C-alpha positions as a printed NumPy array, in Angstrom:
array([[ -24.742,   34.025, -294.831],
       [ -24.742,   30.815, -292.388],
       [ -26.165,   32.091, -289.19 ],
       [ -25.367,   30.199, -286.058],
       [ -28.079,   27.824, -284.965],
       [ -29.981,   28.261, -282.237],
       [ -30.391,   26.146, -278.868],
       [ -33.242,   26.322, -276.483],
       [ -33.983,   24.704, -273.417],
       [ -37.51 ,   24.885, -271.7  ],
       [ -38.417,   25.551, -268.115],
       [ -38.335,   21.785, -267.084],
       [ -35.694,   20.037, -269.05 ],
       [ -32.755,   18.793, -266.888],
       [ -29.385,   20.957, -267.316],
       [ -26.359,   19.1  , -269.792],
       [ -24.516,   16.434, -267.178],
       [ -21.531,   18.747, -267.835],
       [ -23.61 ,   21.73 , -265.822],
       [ -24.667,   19.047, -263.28 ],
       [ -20.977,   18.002, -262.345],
       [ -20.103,   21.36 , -262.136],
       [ -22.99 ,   22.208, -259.774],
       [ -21.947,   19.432, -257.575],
       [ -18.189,   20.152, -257.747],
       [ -19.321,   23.592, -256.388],
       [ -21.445,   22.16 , -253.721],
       [ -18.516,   19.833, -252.068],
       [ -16.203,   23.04 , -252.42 ],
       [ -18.633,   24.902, -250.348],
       [ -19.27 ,   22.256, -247.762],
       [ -15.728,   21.675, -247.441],
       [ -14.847,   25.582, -246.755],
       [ -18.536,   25.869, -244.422],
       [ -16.705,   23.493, -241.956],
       [ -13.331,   23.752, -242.971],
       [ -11.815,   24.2  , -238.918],
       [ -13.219,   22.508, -235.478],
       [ -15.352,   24.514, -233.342],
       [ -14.996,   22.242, -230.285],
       [ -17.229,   20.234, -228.355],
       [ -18.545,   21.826, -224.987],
       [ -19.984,   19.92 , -222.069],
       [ -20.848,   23.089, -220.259],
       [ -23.137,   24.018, -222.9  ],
       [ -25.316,   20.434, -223.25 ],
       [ -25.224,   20.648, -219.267],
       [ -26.507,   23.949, -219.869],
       [ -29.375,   22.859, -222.147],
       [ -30.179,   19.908, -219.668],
       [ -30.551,   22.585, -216.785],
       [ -32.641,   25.24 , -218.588],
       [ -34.991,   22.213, -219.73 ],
       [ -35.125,   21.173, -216.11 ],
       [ -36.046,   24.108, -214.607],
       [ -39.253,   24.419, -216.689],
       [ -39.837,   20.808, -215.586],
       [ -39.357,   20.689, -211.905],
       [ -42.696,   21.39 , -209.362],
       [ -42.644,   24.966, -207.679],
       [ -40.411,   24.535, -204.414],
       [ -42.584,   23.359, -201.513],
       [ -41.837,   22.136, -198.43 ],
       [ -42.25 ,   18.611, -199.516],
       [ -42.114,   15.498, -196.892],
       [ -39.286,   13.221, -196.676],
       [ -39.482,    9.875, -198.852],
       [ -41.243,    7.641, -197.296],
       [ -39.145,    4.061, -197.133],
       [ -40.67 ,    1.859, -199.956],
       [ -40.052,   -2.295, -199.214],
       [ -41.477,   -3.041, -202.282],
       [ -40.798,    0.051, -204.742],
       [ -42.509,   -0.262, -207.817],
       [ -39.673,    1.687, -210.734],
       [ -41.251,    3.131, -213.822],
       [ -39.007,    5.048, -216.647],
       [ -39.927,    8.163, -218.521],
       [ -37.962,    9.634, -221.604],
       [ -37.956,   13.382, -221.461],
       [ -38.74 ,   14.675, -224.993],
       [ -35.818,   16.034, -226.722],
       [ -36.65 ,   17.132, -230.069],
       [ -35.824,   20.472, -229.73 ],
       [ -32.836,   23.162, -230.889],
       [ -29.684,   22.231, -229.675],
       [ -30.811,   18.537, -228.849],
       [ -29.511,   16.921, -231.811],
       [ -30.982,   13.787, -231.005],
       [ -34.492,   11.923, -230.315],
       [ -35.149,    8.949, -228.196],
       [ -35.332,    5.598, -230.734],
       [ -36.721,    1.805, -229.28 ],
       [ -33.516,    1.086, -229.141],
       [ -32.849,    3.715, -225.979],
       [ -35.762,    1.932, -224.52 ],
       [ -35.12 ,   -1.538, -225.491],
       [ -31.124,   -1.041, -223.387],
       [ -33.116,    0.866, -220.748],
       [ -35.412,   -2.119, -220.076],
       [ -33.06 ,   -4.798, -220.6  ],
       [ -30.893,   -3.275, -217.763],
       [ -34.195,   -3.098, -215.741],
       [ -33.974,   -6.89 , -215.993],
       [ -31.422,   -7.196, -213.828],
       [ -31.889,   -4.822, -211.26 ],
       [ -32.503,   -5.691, -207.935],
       [ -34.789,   -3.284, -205.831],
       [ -35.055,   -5.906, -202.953],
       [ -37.312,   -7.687, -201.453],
       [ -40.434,   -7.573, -203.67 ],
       [ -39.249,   -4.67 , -205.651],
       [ -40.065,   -4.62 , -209.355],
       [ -39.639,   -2.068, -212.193],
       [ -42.361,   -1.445, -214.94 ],
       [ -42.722,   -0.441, -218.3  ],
       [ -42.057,    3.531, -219.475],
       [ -44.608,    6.578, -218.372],
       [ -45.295,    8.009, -222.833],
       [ -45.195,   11.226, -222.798],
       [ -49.117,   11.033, -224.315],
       [ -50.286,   10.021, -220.682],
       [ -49.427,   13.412, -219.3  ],
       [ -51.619,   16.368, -219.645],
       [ -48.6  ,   18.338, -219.431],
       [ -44.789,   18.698, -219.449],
       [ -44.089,   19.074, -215.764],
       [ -43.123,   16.644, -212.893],
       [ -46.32 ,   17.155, -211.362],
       [ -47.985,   15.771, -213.855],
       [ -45.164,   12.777, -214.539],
       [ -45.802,   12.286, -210.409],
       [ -49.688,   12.009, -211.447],
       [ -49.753,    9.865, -214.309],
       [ -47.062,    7.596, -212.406],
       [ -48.974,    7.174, -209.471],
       [ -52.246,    6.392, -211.855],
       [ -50.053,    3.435, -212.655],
       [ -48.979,    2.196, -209.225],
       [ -45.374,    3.238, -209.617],
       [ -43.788,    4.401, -206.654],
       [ -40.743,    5.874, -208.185],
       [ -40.25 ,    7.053, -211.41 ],
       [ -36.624,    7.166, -213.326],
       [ -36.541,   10.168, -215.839],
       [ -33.785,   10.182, -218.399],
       [ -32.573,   13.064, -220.398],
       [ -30.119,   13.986, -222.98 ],
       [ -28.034,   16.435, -225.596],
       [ -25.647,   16.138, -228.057],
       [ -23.525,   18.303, -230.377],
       [ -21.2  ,   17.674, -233.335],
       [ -18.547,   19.456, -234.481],
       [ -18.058,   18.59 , -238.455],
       [ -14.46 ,   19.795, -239.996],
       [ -12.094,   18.734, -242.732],
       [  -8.662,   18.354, -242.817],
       [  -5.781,   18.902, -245.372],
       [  -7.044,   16.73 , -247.716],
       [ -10.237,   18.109, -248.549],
       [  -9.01 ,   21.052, -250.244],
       [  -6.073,   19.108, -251.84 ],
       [  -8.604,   16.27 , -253.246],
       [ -12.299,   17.498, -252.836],
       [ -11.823,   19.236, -256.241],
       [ -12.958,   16.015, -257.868],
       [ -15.991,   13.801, -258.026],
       [ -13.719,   11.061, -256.9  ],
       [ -12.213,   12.906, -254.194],
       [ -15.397,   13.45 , -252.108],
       [ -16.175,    9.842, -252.524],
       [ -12.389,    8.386, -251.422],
       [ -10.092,   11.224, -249.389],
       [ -10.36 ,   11.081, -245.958],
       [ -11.02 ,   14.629, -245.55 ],
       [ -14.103,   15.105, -243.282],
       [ -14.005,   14.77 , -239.315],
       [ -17.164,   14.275, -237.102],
       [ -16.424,   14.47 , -233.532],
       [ -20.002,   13.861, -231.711],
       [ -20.393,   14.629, -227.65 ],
       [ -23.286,   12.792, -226.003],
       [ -24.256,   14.213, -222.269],
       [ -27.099,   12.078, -220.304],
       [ -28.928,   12.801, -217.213],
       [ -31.096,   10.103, -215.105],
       [ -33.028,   11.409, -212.378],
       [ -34.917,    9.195, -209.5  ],
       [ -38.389,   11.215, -208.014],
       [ -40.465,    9.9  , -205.81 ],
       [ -43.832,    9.821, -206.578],
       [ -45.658,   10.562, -203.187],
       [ -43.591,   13.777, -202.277],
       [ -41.857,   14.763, -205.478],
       [ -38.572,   13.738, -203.696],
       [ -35.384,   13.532, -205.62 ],
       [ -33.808,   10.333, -204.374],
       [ -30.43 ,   10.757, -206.831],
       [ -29.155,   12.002, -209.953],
       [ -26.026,   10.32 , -212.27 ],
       [ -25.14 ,   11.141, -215.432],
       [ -22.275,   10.242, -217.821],
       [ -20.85 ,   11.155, -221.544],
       [ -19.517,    9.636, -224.45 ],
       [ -17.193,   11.267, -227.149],
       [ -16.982,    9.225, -230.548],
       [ -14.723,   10.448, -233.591],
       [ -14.892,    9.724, -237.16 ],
       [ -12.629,   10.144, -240.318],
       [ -13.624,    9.674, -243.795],
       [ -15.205,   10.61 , -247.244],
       [ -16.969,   13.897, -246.739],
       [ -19.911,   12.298, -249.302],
       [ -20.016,    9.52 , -246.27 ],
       [ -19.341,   10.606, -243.328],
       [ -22.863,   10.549, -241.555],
       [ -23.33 ,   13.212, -238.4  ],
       [ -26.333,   11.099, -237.353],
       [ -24.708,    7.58 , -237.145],
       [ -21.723,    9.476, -235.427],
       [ -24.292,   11.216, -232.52 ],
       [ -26.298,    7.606, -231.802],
       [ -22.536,    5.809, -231.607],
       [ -22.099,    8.449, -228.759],
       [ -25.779,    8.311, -227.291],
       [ -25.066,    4.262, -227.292],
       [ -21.815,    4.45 , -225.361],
       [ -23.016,    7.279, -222.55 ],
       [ -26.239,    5.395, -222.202],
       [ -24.278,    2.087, -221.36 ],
       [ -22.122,    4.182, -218.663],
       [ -24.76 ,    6.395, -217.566],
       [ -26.476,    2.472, -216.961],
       [ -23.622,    1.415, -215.14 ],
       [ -23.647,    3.663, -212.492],
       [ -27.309,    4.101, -211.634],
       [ -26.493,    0.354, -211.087],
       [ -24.378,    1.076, -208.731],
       [ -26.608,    3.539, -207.024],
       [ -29.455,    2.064, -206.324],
       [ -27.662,   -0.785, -204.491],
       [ -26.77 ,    2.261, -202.072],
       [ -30.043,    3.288, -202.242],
       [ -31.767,   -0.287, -201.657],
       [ -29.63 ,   -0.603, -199.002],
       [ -30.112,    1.968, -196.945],
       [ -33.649,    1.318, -196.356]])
């Protein structure tokens, strides 16, 4: 009698290509049914996560003095540290390079200049009190504080269950949407009495259609952190030519 032969495969050797595909075929048919519908994008909820942050941040309430008029303010930036749940996104050179660039052109009258940023590796701590400290260390007489959230809401549409079934499918259909929300906050304190001079912020909301082996969330959140920061630019712009002028 023949008997049938026998096939092995150790601990470490690679699975047939067969058993790979397959594996893969299953892991775009999960993908595509984990974010088959949209949730929604909420502004309440990044303003939300702005606020909570804040309130951590922000001195105990004194009775602080009025802002003292500053002739020749001296403007220093600080980036708020955002890499935490429901963030979504981190601060890149980039952020800074727009921020400064803007700072270029501002005018803060008469012997008004803006510096360089506060790094968050000069403060002993995460509070304004300490941001006021390290600022005034520096000479900076008011200090611009930006911060920021984002969400994305990742769905398919009819074409991923229609197409996604193949290897080709998750490479060509259009079947994957990323809708990304971008909320931004910029904050002027003064440093001498902890002040807040003015607030702004502005949003961005960027879409996206494609393959769902392509379609990037990241890219999608910085093309909306890029178009709220330019806004969000725009009209602290226009606020500190109030401000300037009133003094």
């Amino acid at each position: 009698m023949i008997s049938a032969p026998k096939f092995s495969m150790s601990l470490g050797a690679r699975p047939p290509r067969t058993t790979r595909w397959v594996l893969f075929l299953c892991a775009v048919l999960v993908g595509s049914v984990g974010c088959a519908s949209s949730h929604g994008l909420s502004r309440d909820s990044l303003q939300d996560v702005i606020l909570r942050e804040e309130t951590g941040f922000l001195d105990p309430p004194s009775a602080a003095a009025a802002p003292a008029p500053r002739h020749a303010p001296t403007l220093g930036f600080y980036f708020k540290p955002t890499a935490f749940v429901h963030r979504e996104f981190e601060w890149t050179s980039r952020d800074r390079d727009a921020v400064l660039t803007w700072a270029q052109g501002l005018s803060l009258g008469v012997g008004g200049r803006s510096t360089g940023f506060l790094t968050p590796s000069s403060l002993k701590g995460q509070s304004l009190r300490e941001l006021r400290a390290t600022a005034a260390r520096y000479g900076v007489d008011w200090v611009l504080v930006f911060d920021g959230a984002a969400a994305v809401d990742r769905y398919n549409n009819y074409k991923a269950p229609l197409l996604y079934w193949t290897i080709v499918g998750a490479y060509l259909a259009d079947g994957t949407h990323s809708d990304a929300l971008c909320l931004m906050k910029a904050t002027v304190w003064d440093v001498k009495t902890g002040a807040r001079l003015f607030d702004e912020q502005a949003d961005a909301i960027t879409r996206t259609v494609g393959p769902a082996a392509l379609v990037d969330d990241g890219r999608e959140i910085e093309r909306a952190k890029t178009r709220a920061m330019e806004t969000l630019l725009q009209r602290l712009t226009d606020r500190f030519a109030l401000l300037v002028g009133r003094r």
